[in-house]
Coordinates of N, CA and C in Angstrom, one line a residue:
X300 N 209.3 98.5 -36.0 CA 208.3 99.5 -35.8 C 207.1 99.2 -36.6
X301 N 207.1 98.8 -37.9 CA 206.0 98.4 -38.7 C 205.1 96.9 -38.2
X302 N 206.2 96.4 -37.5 CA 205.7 95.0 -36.7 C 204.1 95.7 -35.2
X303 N 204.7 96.9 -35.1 CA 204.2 96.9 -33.5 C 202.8 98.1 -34.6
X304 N 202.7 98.7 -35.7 CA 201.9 98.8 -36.3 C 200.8 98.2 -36.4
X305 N 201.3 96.7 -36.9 CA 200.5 95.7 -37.5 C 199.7 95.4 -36.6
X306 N 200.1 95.4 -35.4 CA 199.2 94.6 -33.9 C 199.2 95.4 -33.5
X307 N 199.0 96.7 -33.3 CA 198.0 97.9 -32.8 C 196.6 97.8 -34.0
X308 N 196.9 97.8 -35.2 CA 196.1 97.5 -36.1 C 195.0 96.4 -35.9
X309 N 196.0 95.0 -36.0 CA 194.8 94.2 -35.8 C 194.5 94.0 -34.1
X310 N 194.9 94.9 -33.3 CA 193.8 95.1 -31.8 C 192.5 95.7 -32.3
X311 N 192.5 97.1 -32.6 CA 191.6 97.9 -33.3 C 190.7 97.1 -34.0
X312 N 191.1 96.6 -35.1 CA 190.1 95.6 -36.2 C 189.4 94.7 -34.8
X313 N 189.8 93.9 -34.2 CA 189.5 92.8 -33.2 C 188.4 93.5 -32.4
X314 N 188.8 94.4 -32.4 CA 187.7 95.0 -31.4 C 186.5 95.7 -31.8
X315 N 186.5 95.8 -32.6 CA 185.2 96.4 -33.5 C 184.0 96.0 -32.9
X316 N 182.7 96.7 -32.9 CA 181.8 96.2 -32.2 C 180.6 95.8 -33.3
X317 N 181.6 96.0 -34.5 CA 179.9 95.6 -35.6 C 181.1 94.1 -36.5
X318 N 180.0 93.6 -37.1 CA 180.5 92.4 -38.0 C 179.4 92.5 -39.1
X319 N 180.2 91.6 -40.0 CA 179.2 91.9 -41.5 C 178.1 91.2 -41.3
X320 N 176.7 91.5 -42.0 CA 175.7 90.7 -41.5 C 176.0 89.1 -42.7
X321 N 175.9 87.9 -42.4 CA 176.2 87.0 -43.3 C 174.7 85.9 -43.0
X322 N 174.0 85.9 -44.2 CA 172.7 84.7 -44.0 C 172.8 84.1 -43.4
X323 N 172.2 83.3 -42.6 CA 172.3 81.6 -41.5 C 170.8 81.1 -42.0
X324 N 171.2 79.5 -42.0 CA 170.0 79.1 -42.5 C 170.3 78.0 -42.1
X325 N 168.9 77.0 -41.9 CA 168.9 75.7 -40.9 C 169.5 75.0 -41.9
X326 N 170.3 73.8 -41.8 CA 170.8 72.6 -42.4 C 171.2 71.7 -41.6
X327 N 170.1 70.6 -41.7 CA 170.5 69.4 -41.0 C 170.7 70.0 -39.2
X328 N 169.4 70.5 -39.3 CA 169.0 70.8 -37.3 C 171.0 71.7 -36.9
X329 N 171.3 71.9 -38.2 CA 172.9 73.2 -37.6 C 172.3 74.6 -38.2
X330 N 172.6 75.6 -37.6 CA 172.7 77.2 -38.0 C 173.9 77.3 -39.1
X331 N 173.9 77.4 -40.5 CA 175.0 77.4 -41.3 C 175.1 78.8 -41.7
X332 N 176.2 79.3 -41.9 CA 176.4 80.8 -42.9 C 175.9 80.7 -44.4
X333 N 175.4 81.0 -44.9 CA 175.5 81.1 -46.4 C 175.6 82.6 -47.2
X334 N 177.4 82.9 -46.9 CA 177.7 84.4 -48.0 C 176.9 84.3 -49.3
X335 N 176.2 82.9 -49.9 CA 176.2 83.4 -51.2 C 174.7 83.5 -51.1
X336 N 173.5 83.9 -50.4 CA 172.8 84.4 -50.2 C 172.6 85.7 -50.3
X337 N 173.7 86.5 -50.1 CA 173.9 87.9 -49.8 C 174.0 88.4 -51.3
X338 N 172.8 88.4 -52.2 CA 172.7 89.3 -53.5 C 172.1 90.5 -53.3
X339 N 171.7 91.5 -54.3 CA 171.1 92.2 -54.1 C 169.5 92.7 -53.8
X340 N 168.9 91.5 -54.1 CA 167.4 91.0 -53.9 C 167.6 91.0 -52.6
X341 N 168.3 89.6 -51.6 CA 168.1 90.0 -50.4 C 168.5 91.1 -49.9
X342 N 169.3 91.4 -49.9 CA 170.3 93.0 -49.2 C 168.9 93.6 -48.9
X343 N 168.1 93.9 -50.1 CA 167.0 95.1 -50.1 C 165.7 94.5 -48.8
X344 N 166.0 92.6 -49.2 CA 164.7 92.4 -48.4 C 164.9 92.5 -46.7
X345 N 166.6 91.8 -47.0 CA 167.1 92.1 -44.9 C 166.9 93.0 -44.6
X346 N 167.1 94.7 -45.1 CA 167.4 95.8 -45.0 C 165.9 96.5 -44.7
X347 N 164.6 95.8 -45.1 CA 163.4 96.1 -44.5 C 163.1 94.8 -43.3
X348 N 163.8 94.1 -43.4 CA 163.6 93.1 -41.5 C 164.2 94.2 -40.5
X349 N 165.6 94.4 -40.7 CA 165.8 94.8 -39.9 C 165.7 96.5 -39.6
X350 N 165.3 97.2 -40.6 CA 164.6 98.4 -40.1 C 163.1 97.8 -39.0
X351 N 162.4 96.8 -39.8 CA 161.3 96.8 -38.9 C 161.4 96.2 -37.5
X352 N 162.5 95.4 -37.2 CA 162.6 95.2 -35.6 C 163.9 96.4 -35.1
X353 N 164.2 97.8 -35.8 CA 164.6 98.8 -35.5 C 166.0 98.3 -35.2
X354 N 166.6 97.3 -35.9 CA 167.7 96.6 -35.8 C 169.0 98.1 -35.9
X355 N 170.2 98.2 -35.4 CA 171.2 99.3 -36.0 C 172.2 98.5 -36.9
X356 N 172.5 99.1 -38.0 CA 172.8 98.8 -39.0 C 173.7 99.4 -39.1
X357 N 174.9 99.8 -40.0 CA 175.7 100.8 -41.0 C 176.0 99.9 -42.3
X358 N 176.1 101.0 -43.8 CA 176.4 100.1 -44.8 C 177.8 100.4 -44.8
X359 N 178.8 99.6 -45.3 CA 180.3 100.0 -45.6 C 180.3 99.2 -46.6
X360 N 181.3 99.8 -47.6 CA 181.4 99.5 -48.8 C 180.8 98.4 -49.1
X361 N 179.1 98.2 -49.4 CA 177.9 97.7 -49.8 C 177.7 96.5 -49.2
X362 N 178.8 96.6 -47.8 CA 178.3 95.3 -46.3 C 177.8 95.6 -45.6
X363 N 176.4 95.3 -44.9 CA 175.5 95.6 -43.8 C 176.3 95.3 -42.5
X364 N 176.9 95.9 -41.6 CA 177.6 95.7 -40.7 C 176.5 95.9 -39.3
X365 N 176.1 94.4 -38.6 CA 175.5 94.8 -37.2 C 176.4 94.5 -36.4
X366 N 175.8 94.9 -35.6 CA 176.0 94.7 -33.7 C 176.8 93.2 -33.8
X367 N 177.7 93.1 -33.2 CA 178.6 91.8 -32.9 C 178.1 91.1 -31.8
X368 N 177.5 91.4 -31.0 CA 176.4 91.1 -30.2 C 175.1 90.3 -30.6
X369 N 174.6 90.4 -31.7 CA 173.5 89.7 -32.3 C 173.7 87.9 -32.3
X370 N 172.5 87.1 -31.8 CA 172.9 86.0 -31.7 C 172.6 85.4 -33.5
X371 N 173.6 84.4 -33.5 CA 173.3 83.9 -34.9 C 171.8 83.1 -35.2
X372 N 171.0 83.0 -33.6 CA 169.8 82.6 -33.9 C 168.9 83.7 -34.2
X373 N 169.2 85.0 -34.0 CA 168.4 86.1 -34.1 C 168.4 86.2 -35.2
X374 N 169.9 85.8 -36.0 CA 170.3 86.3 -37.4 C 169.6 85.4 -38.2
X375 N 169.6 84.2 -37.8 CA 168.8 83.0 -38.9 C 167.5 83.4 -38.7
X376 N 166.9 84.3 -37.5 CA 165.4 84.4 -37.9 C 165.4 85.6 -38.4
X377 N 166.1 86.6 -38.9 CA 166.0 87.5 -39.5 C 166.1 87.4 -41.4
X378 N 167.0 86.1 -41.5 CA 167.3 85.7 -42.7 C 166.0 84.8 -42.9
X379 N 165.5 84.4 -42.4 CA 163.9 83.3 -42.4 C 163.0 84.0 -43.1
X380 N 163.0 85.6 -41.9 CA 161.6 86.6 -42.2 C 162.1 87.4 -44.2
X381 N 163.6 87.4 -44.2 CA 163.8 87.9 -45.0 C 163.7 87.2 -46.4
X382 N 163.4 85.8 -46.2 CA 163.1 84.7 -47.4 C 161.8 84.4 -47.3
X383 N 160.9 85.2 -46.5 CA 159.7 84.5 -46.6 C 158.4 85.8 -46.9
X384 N 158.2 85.4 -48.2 CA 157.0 86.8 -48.9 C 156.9 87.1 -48.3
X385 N 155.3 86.0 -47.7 CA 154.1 86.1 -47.2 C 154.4 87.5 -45.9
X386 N 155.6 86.8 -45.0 CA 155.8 87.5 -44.3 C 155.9 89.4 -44.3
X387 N 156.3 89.3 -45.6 CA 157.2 91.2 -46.1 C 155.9 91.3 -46.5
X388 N 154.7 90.7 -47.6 CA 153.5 91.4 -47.9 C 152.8 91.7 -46.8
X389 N 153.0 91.2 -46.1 CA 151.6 91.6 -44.9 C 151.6 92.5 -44.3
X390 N 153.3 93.0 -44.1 CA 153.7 94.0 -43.5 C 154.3 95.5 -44.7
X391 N 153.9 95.0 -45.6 CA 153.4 95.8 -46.8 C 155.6 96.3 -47.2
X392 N 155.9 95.5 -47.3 CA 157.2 95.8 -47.6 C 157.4 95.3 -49.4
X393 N 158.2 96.0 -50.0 CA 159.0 96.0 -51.2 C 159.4 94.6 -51.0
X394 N 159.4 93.6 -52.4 CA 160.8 92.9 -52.6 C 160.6 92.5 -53.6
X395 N 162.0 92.2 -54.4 CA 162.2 91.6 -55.7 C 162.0 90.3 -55.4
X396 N 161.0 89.3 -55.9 CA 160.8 88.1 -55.6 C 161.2 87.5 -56.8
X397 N 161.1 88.5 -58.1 CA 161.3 87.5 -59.0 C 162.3 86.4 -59.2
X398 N 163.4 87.2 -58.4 CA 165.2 86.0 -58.0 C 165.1 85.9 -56.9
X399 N 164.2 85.7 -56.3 CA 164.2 85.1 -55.0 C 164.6 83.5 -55.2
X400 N 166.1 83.5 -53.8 CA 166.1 82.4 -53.8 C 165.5 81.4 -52.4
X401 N 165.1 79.9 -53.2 CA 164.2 79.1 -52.3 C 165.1 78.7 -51.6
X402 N 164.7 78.6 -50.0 CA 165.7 78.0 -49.0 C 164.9 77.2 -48.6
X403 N 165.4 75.8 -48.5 CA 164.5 74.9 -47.5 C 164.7 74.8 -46.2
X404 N 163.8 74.9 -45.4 CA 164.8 75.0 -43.6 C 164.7 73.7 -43.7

């Protein structure tokens, strides 16, 4: 009985329609993940990208969870806009730049 639990469970989990948002950033012409991107500096700076392309979001225990639907090229240009000042000042947004970290595409 705890067996047929487990895989009702992980059906449910499987099927979820949000996933954690995780950085992508070019390396060597590939889209790579980089979780260790994900400090508090960016959190604050993704968190103004994707309110401004009206992105749906939820936080869960302090993971930005989108749409499972989002392509990971949408996500690496969201992670781009979200590493790049020039881009947040123009559009008059907050960010901690002082730990901003440099990403080379």
């Amino acid at each position: 009985m705890k067996l047929l639990y487990f895989f009702i469970l992980m059906i449910l989990c499987s099927c979820s329609s949000k996933v954690e948002f995780i950085p992508i950033v070019r390396e060597n012409e590939r889209l790579v993940e980089k979780q260790m991107l994900m400090d508090s500096y960016f959190k604050e700076r993704i968190l103004n990208v994707l309110n401004h392309y009206k992105v749906n979001y939820e936080i869960e225990n302090d993971r930005i969870m989108i749409d499972r639907s989002i392509s990971r090229e949408l996500i690496w240009n969201y992670t781009s806009k979200a590493n790049d000042s020039v881009w947040l000042k123009e559009r008059n947004y907050p960010a901690s730049f002082s730990k901003l970290k440099i990403i080379n595409d």
